[in-house]
Amino acid sequence: MMKKLLVSSFLIAAMVLVNSVGAFAQCAMCRATVENNVSNGDVGIGAGLNFGIMYLFVMPYLAVSVVAYFWYKKSRANAKAKQTRSRVAW
């Protein structure tokens, strides 16, 4: 049951990240710089800024997901060990 919940959570998170391509956002100064560069014919800096923003957006969620995964695995191992010890004691 918990494994299904974990897998479905990761799938939902992956779908949200894939569908968030249109959600690129920029601060006012970054937007002004990009608009100025695009009007001069340079589109490379805009793509780099968008990638950097999305990178900064995803990293905290990825870090929390990794910690949660290892915490889950450790708690499952502890539960199995506790169950095994209780069976041996009987």
Tab-separated table of N, CA, C and O in Angstrom:
chain	number	residue	atom	x	y	z
A	1	MET	N	0.823	-1.192	0.000
A	1	MET	CA	0.000	0.000	0.000
A	1	MET	C	0.874	1.266	0.000
A	1	MET	O	0.643	2.169	-0.765
A	2	MET	N	1.877	1.279	0.875
A	2	MET	CA	2.750	2.438	0.967
A	2	MET	C	3.610	2.572	-0.292
A	2	MET	O	3.882	3.667	-0.744
A	3	LYS	N	4.001	1.424	-0.856
A	3	LYS	CA	4.809	1.452	-2.069
A	3	LYS	C	4.011	2.044	-3.225
A	3	LYS	O	4.545	2.836	-4.005
A	4	LYS	N	2.731	1.678	-3.327
A	4	LYS	CA	1.877	2.238	-4.380
A	4	LYS	C	1.742	3.741	-4.220
A	4	LYS	O	1.792	4.490	-5.197
A	5	LEU	N	1.584	4.193	-2.984
A	5	LEU	CA	1.451	5.621	-2.707
A	5	LEU	C	2.723	6.359	-3.078
A	5	LEU	O	2.674	7.433	-3.685
A	6	LEU	N	3.864	5.787	-2.744
A	6	LEU	CA	5.143	6.406	-3.062
A	6	LEU	C	5.358	6.477	-4.570
A	6	LEU	O	5.757	7.524	-5.099
A	7	VAL	N	5.057	5.393	-5.274
A	7	VAL	CA	5.231	5.367	-6.728
A	7	VAL	C	4.289	6.361	-7.394
A	7	VAL	O	4.687	7.115	-8.283
A	8	SER	N	3.035	6.398	-6.945
A	8	SER	CA	2.088	7.333	-7.551
A	8	SER	C	2.482	8.778	-7.247
A	8	SER	O	2.312	9.655	-8.099
A	9	SER	N	3.040	9.033	-6.071
A	9	SER	CA	3.501	10.388	-5.749
A	9	SER	C	4.622	10.817	-6.678
A	9	SER	O	4.639	11.950	-7.165
A	10	PHE	N	5.580	9.907	-6.925
A	10	PHE	CA	6.671	10.240	-7.835
A	10	PHE	C	6.166	10.444	-9.259
A	10	PHE	O	6.641	11.339	-9.965
A	11	LEU	N	5.211	9.638	-9.698
A	11	LEU	CA	4.664	9.811	-11.044
A	11	LEU	C	3.930	11.143	-11.182
A	11	LEU	O	4.071	11.834	-12.200
A	12	ILE	N	3.168	11.510	-10.171
A	12	ILE	CA	2.465	12.791	-10.211
A	12	ILE	C	3.464	13.936	-10.230
A	12	ILE	O	3.313	14.897	-10.994
A	13	ALA	N	4.500	13.843	-9.410
A	13	ALA	CA	5.530	14.888	-9.385
A	13	ALA	C	6.223	14.998	-10.741
A	13	ALA	O	6.489	16.106	-11.224
A	14	ALA	N	6.503	13.861	-11.366
A	14	ALA	CA	7.144	13.879	-12.681
A	14	ALA	C	6.236	14.525	-13.725
A	14	ALA	O	6.696	15.317	-14.554
A	15	MET	N	4.945	14.218	-13.678
A	15	MET	CA	4.011	14.827	-14.638
A	15	MET	C	3.900	16.333	-14.427
A	15	MET	O	3.825	17.095	-15.388
A	16	VAL	N	3.899	16.761	-13.180
A	16	VAL	CA	3.828	18.198	-12.900
A	16	VAL	C	5.067	18.892	-13.437
A	16	VAL	O	4.978	19.969	-14.042
A	17	LEU	N	6.239	18.285	-13.244
A	17	LEU	CA	7.469	18.895	-13.742
A	17	LEU	C	7.510	18.934	-15.264
A	17	LEU	O	7.974	19.905	-15.847
A	18	VAL	N	7.015	17.887	-15.903
A	18	VAL	CA	7.004	17.857	-17.365
A	18	VAL	C	6.043	18.910	-17.911
A	18	VAL	O	6.331	19.579	-18.908
A	19	ASN	N	4.908	19.093	-17.263
A	19	ASN	CA	3.917	20.040	-17.747
A	19	ASN	C	4.203	21.478	-17.339
A	19	ASN	O	3.472	22.386	-17.729
A	20	SER	N	5.239	21.708	-16.562
A	20	SER	CA	5.521	23.066	-16.115
A	20	SER	C	6.459	23.812	-17.056
A	20	SER	O	7.016	24.840	-16.684
A	21	VAL	N	6.640	23.306	-18.258
A	21	VAL	CA	7.541	23.947	-19.213
A	21	VAL	C	7.085	25.378	-19.507
A	21	VAL	O	7.897	26.285	-19.632
A	22	GLY	N	5.789	25.607	-19.570
A	22	GLY	CA	5.284	26.946	-19.855
A	22	GLY	C	5.302	27.868	-18.660
A	22	GLY	O	4.895	29.019	-18.759
A	23	ALA	N	5.800	27.416	-17.533
A	23	ALA	CA	5.759	28.210	-16.312
A	23	ALA	C	7.072	28.950	-16.050
A	23	ALA	O	7.396	29.236	-14.911
A	24	PHE	N	7.817	29.253	-17.070
A	24	PHE	CA	9.059	29.993	-16.874
A	24	PHE	C	8.734	31.392	-16.365
A	24	PHE	O	7.903	32.101	-16.920
A	25	ALA	N	9.402	31.781	-15.314
A	25	ALA	CA	9.165	33.099	-14.731
A	25	ALA	C	10.503	33.800	-14.537
A	25	ALA	O	11.528	33.160	-14.360
A	26	GLN	N	10.459	35.125	-14.543
A	26	GLN	CA	11.676	35.898	-14.382
A	26	GLN	C	11.392	37.136	-13.546
A	26	GLN	O	10.276	37.656	-13.553
A	27	CYS	N	12.408	37.608	-12.844
A	27	CYS	CA	12.257	38.864	-12.119
A	27	CYS	C	12.253	40.014	-13.128
A	27	CYS	O	12.576	39.841	-14.305
A	28	ALA	N	11.903	41.192	-12.660
A	28	ALA	CA	11.766	42.346	-13.564
A	28	ALA	C	13.088	42.703	-14.230
A	28	ALA	O	13.126	43.015	-15.428
A	29	MET	N	14.183	42.666	-13.474
A	29	MET	CA	15.484	43.023	-14.055
A	29	MET	C	15.935	41.983	-15.076
A	29	MET	O	16.470	42.335	-16.135
A	30	CYS	N	15.709	40.723	-14.765
A	30	CYS	CA	16.084	39.669	-15.706
A	30	CYS	C	15.259	39.789	-16.981
A	30	CYS	O	15.776	39.629	-18.088
A	31	ARG	N	13.987	40.063	-16.805
A	31	ARG	CA	13.112	40.194	-17.968
A	31	ARG	C	13.546	41.358	-18.859
A	31	ARG	O	13.587	41.229	-20.087
A	32	ALA	N	13.910	42.479	-18.257
A	32	ALA	CA	14.367	43.640	-19.030
A	32	ALA	C	15.647	43.301	-19.789
A	32	ALA	O	15.800	43.677	-20.965
A	33	THR	N	16.562	42.605	-19.145
A	33	THR	CA	17.813	42.220	-19.801
A	33	THR	C	17.548	41.288	-20.976
A	33	THR	O	18.114	41.456	-22.057
A	34	VAL	N	16.682	40.319	-20.752
A	34	VAL	CA	16.373	39.359	-21.817
A	34	VAL	C	15.687	40.062	-22.981
A	34	VAL	O	16.021	39.829	-24.143
A	35	GLU	N	14.706	40.927	-22.686
A	35	GLU	CA	14.017	41.647	-23.766
A	35	GLU	C	14.984	42.505	-24.558
A	35	GLU	O	14.888	42.595	-25.783
A	36	ASN	N	15.919	43.137	-23.867
A	36	ASN	CA	16.913	43.965	-24.551
A	36	ASN	C	17.802	43.108	-25.438
A	36	ASN	O	18.081	43.471	-26.589
A	37	ASN	N	18.241	41.973	-24.936
A	37	ASN	CA	19.104	41.099	-25.731
A	37	ASN	C	18.353	40.474	-26.898
A	37	ASN	O	18.908	40.311	-27.982
A	38	VAL	N	17.082	40.103	-26.688
A	38	VAL	CA	16.298	39.517	-27.772
A	38	VAL	C	16.070	40.549	-28.868
A	38	VAL	O	16.131	40.231	-30.059
A	39	SER	N	15.811	41.783	-28.477
A	39	SER	CA	15.608	42.822	-29.496
A	39	SER	C	16.877	43.067	-30.299
A	39	SER	O	16.811	43.512	-31.445
A	40	ASN	N	18.039	42.763	-29.698
A	40	ASN	CA	19.310	42.904	-30.422
A	40	ASN	C	19.699	41.631	-31.163
A	40	ASN	O	20.753	41.567	-31.777
A	41	GLY	N	18.876	40.587	-31.061
A	41	GLY	CA	19.121	39.362	-31.815
A	41	GLY	C	19.797	38.247	-31.035
A	41	GLY	O	20.083	37.202	-31.591
A	42	ASP	N	20.057	38.425	-29.732
A	42	ASP	CA	20.710	37.384	-28.925
A	42	ASP	C	19.672	36.709	-28.033
A	42	ASP	O	19.170	37.303	-27.100
A	43	VAL	N	19.351	35.438	-28.336
A	43	VAL	CA	18.346	34.717	-27.554
A	43	VAL	C	18.972	33.731	-26.576
A	43	VAL	O	18.269	33.099	-25.788
A	44	GLY	N	20.276	33.595	-26.577
A	44	GLY	CA	20.959	32.612	-25.737
A	44	GLY	C	20.851	32.910	-24.256
A	44	GLY	O	20.693	32.006	-23.438
A	45	ILE	N	20.942	34.176	-23.874
A	45	ILE	CA	20.906	34.507	-22.453
A	45	ILE	C	19.530	34.235	-21.847
A	45	ILE	O	19.422	33.827	-20.697
A	46	GLY	N	18.485	34.394	-22.619
A	46	GLY	CA	17.137	34.116	-22.120
A	46	GLY	C	16.936	32.645	-21.821
A	46	GLY	O	16.363	32.277	-20.791
A	47	ALA	N	17.429	31.795	-22.695
A	47	ALA	CA	17.315	30.353	-22.473
A	47	ALA	C	18.129	29.939	-21.249
A	47	ALA	O	17.690	29.101	-20.453
A	48	GLY	N	19.289	30.535	-21.079
A	48	GLY	CA	20.117	30.223	-19.911
A	48	GLY	C	19.465	30.659	-18.615
A	48	GLY	O	19.506	29.938	-17.616
A	49	LEU	N	18.845	31.825	-18.614
A	49	LEU	CA	18.146	32.297	-17.412
A	49	LEU	C	16.960	31.404	-17.082
A	49	LEU	O	16.733	31.075	-15.918
A	50	ASN	N	16.208	31.018	-18.076
A	50	ASN	CA	15.065	30.134	-17.834
A	50	ASN	C	15.518	28.787	-17.278
A	50	ASN	O	14.902	28.256	-16.352
A	51	PHE	N	16.600	28.249	-17.809
A	51	PHE	CA	17.116	26.980	-17.299
A	51	PHE	C	17.580	27.132	-15.849
A	51	PHE	O	17.311	26.268	-15.009
A	52	GLY	N	18.253	28.221	-15.546
A	52	GLY	CA	18.721	28.460	-14.184
A	52	GLY	C	17.574	28.603	-13.195
A	52	GLY	O	17.636	28.088	-12.072
A	53	ILE	N	16.532	29.274	-13.602
A	53	ILE	CA	15.365	29.444	-12.738
A	53	ILE	C	14.706	28.098	-12.471
A	53	ILE	O	14.352	27.775	-11.333
A	54	MET	N	14.532	27.287	-13.503
A	54	MET	CA	13.914	25.985	-13.319
A	54	MET	C	14.812	25.060	-12.483
A	54	MET	O	14.330	24.279	-11.660
A	55	TYR	N	16.110	25.173	-12.650
A	55	TYR	CA	17.053	24.391	-11.850
A	55	TYR	C	16.907	24.753	-10.372
A	55	TYR	O	16.825	23.871	-9.516
A	56	LEU	N	16.858	26.025	-10.070
A	56	LEU	CA	16.692	26.462	-8.680
A	56	LEU	C	15.328	26.070	-8.125
A	56	LEU	O	15.179	25.830	-6.930
A	57	PHE	N	14.338	25.994	-8.971
A	57	PHE	CA	12.990	25.606	-8.553
A	57	PHE	C	12.920	24.125	-8.194
A	57	PHE	O	12.282	23.741	-7.221
A	58	VAL	N	13.592	23.273	-8.947
A	58	VAL	CA	13.474	21.833	-8.782
A	58	VAL	C	14.367	21.287	-7.670
A	58	VAL	O	13.991	20.329	-6.986
A	59	MET	N	15.504	21.877	-7.423
A	59	MET	CA	16.478	21.312	-6.490
A	59	MET	C	15.937	21.097	-5.071
A	59	MET	O	16.175	20.030	-4.498
A	60	PRO	N	15.226	22.031	-4.451
A	60	PRO	CA	14.715	21.747	-3.092
A	60	PRO	C	13.761	20.564	-3.057
A	60	PRO	O	13.818	19.748	-2.122
A	61	TYR	N	12.907	20.445	-4.051
A	61	TYR	CA	11.971	19.326	-4.097
A	61	TYR	C	12.710	18.011	-4.299
A	61	TYR	O	12.348	16.989	-3.724
A	62	LEU	N	13.734	18.024	-5.112
A	62	LEU	CA	14.531	16.824	-5.332
A	62	LEU	C	15.253	16.417	-4.050
A	62	LEU	O	15.278	15.238	-3.702
A	63	ALA	N	15.818	17.383	-3.341
A	63	ALA	CA	16.519	17.083	-2.086
A	63	ALA	C	15.564	16.496	-1.045
A	63	ALA	O	15.891	15.507	-0.387
A	64	VAL	N	14.394	17.085	-0.909
A	64	VAL	CA	13.413	16.570	0.048
A	64	VAL	C	12.964	15.173	-0.355
A	64	VAL	O	12.792	14.295	0.497
A	65	SER	N	12.784	14.933	-1.630
A	65	SER	CA	12.371	13.609	-2.110
A	65	SER	C	13.425	12.549	-1.808
A	65	SER	O	13.088	11.438	-1.393
A	66	VAL	N	14.687	12.876	-2.000
A	66	VAL	CA	15.763	11.924	-1.723
A	66	VAL	C	15.819	11.603	-0.234
A	66	VAL	O	15.927	10.435	0.161
A	67	VAL	N	15.731	12.631	0.609
A	67	VAL	CA	15.737	12.407	2.055
A	67	VAL	C	14.534	11.566	2.470
A	67	VAL	O	14.663	10.620	3.265
A	68	ALA	N	13.365	11.864	1.934
A	68	ALA	CA	12.160	11.096	2.267
A	68	ALA	C	12.296	9.646	1.825
A	68	ALA	O	11.874	8.733	2.546
A	69	TYR	N	12.868	9.412	0.670
A	69	TYR	CA	13.057	8.041	0.179
A	69	TYR	C	13.952	7.244	1.123
A	69	TYR	O	13.617	6.123	1.508
A	70	PHE	N	15.103	7.818	1.487
A	70	PHE	CA	16.008	7.097	2.380
A	70	PHE	C	15.414	6.935	3.777
A	70	PHE	O	15.637	5.919	4.434
A	71	TRP	N	14.649	7.895	4.230
A	71	TRP	CA	13.976	7.783	5.521
A	71	TRP	C	12.958	6.631	5.475
A	71	TRP	O	12.866	5.842	6.403
A	72	TYR	N	12.223	6.562	4.399
A	72	TYR	CA	11.245	5.478	4.222
A	72	TYR	C	11.945	4.113	4.212
A	72	TYR	O	11.502	3.185	4.873
A	73	LYS	N	13.026	4.001	3.441
A	73	LYS	CA	13.744	2.733	3.367
A	73	LYS	C	14.294	2.328	4.740
A	73	LYS	O	14.236	1.168	5.123
A	74	LYS	N	14.823	3.297	5.479
A	74	LYS	CA	15.376	3.016	6.802
A	74	LYS	C	14.268	2.589	7.776
A	74	LYS	O	14.448	1.649	8.545
A	75	SER	N	13.122	3.258	7.720
A	75	SER	CA	12.030	2.890	8.627
A	75	SER	C	11.481	1.505	8.295
A	75	SER	O	11.115	0.755	9.195
A	76	ARG	N	11.426	1.155	7.023
A	76	ARG	CA	10.978	-0.186	6.636
A	76	ARG	C	11.968	-1.245	7.122
A	76	ARG	O	11.575	-2.299	7.592
A	77	ALA	N	13.263	-0.958	7.018
A	77	ALA	CA	14.275	-1.906	7.483
A	77	ALA	C	14.182	-2.069	8.999
A	77	ALA	O	14.288	-3.190	9.518
A	78	ASN	N	13.958	-0.963	9.719
A	78	ASN	CA	13.816	-1.039	11.173
A	78	ASN	C	12.570	-1.823	11.559
A	78	ASN	O	12.584	-2.599	12.520
A	79	ALA	N	11.492	-1.645	10.834
A	79	ALA	CA	10.253	-2.371	11.127
A	79	ALA	C	10.437	-3.867	10.888
A	79	ALA	O	9.964	-4.691	11.683
A	80	LYS	N	11.122	-4.227	9.806
A	80	LYS	CA	11.374	-5.644	9.528
A	80	LYS	C	12.268	-6.247	10.606
A	80	LYS	O	12.046	-7.381	11.052
A	81	ALA	N	13.294	-5.516	11.023
A	81	ALA	CA	14.197	-6.016	12.055
A	81	ALA	C	13.451	-6.196	13.370
A	81	ALA	O	13.639	-7.196	14.068
A	82	LYS	N	12.586	-5.256	13.695
A	82	LYS	CA	11.805	-5.353	14.927
A	82	LYS	C	10.853	-6.547	14.865
A	82	LYS	O	10.685	-7.282	15.838
A	83	GLN	N	10.240	-6.761	13.719
A	83	GLN	CA	9.329	-7.893	13.544
A	83	GLN	C	10.088	-9.217	13.649
A	83	GLN	O	9.613	-10.175	14.258
A	84	THR	N	11.265	-9.268	13.070
A	84	THR	CA	12.085	-10.476	13.134
A	84	THR	C	12.499	-10.760	14.576
A	84	THR	O	12.449	-11.907	15.026
A	85	ARG	N	12.884	-9.734	15.318
A	85	ARG	CA	13.277	-9.925	16.721
A	85	ARG	C	12.106	-10.413	17.557
A	85	ARG	O	12.270	-11.234	18.440
A	86	SER	N	10.901	-9.885	17.281
A	86	SER	CA	9.745	-10.314	18.069
A	86	SER	C	9.382	-11.769	17.745
A	86	SER	O	8.916	-12.494	18.619
A	87	ARG	N	9.583	-12.216	16.518
A	87	ARG	CA	9.310	-13.610	16.160
A	87	ARG	C	10.317	-14.547	16.831
A	87	ARG	O	9.979	-15.634	17.268
A	88	VAL	N	11.570	-14.104	16.870
A	88	VAL	CA	12.617	-14.926	17.494
A	88	VAL	C	12.356	-15.044	18.990
A	88	VAL	O	12.571	-16.100	19.592
A	89	ALA	N	11.863	-13.981	19.612
A	89	ALA	CA	11.605	-13.999	21.060
A	89	ALA	C	10.471	-14.959	21.403
A	89	ALA	O	10.450	-15.523	22.493
A	90	TRP	N	9.560	-15.178	20.517
A	90	TRP	CA	8.441	-16.099	20.791
A	90	TRP	C	8.942	-17.482	20.666
A	90	TRP	O	8.651	-18.456	21.112
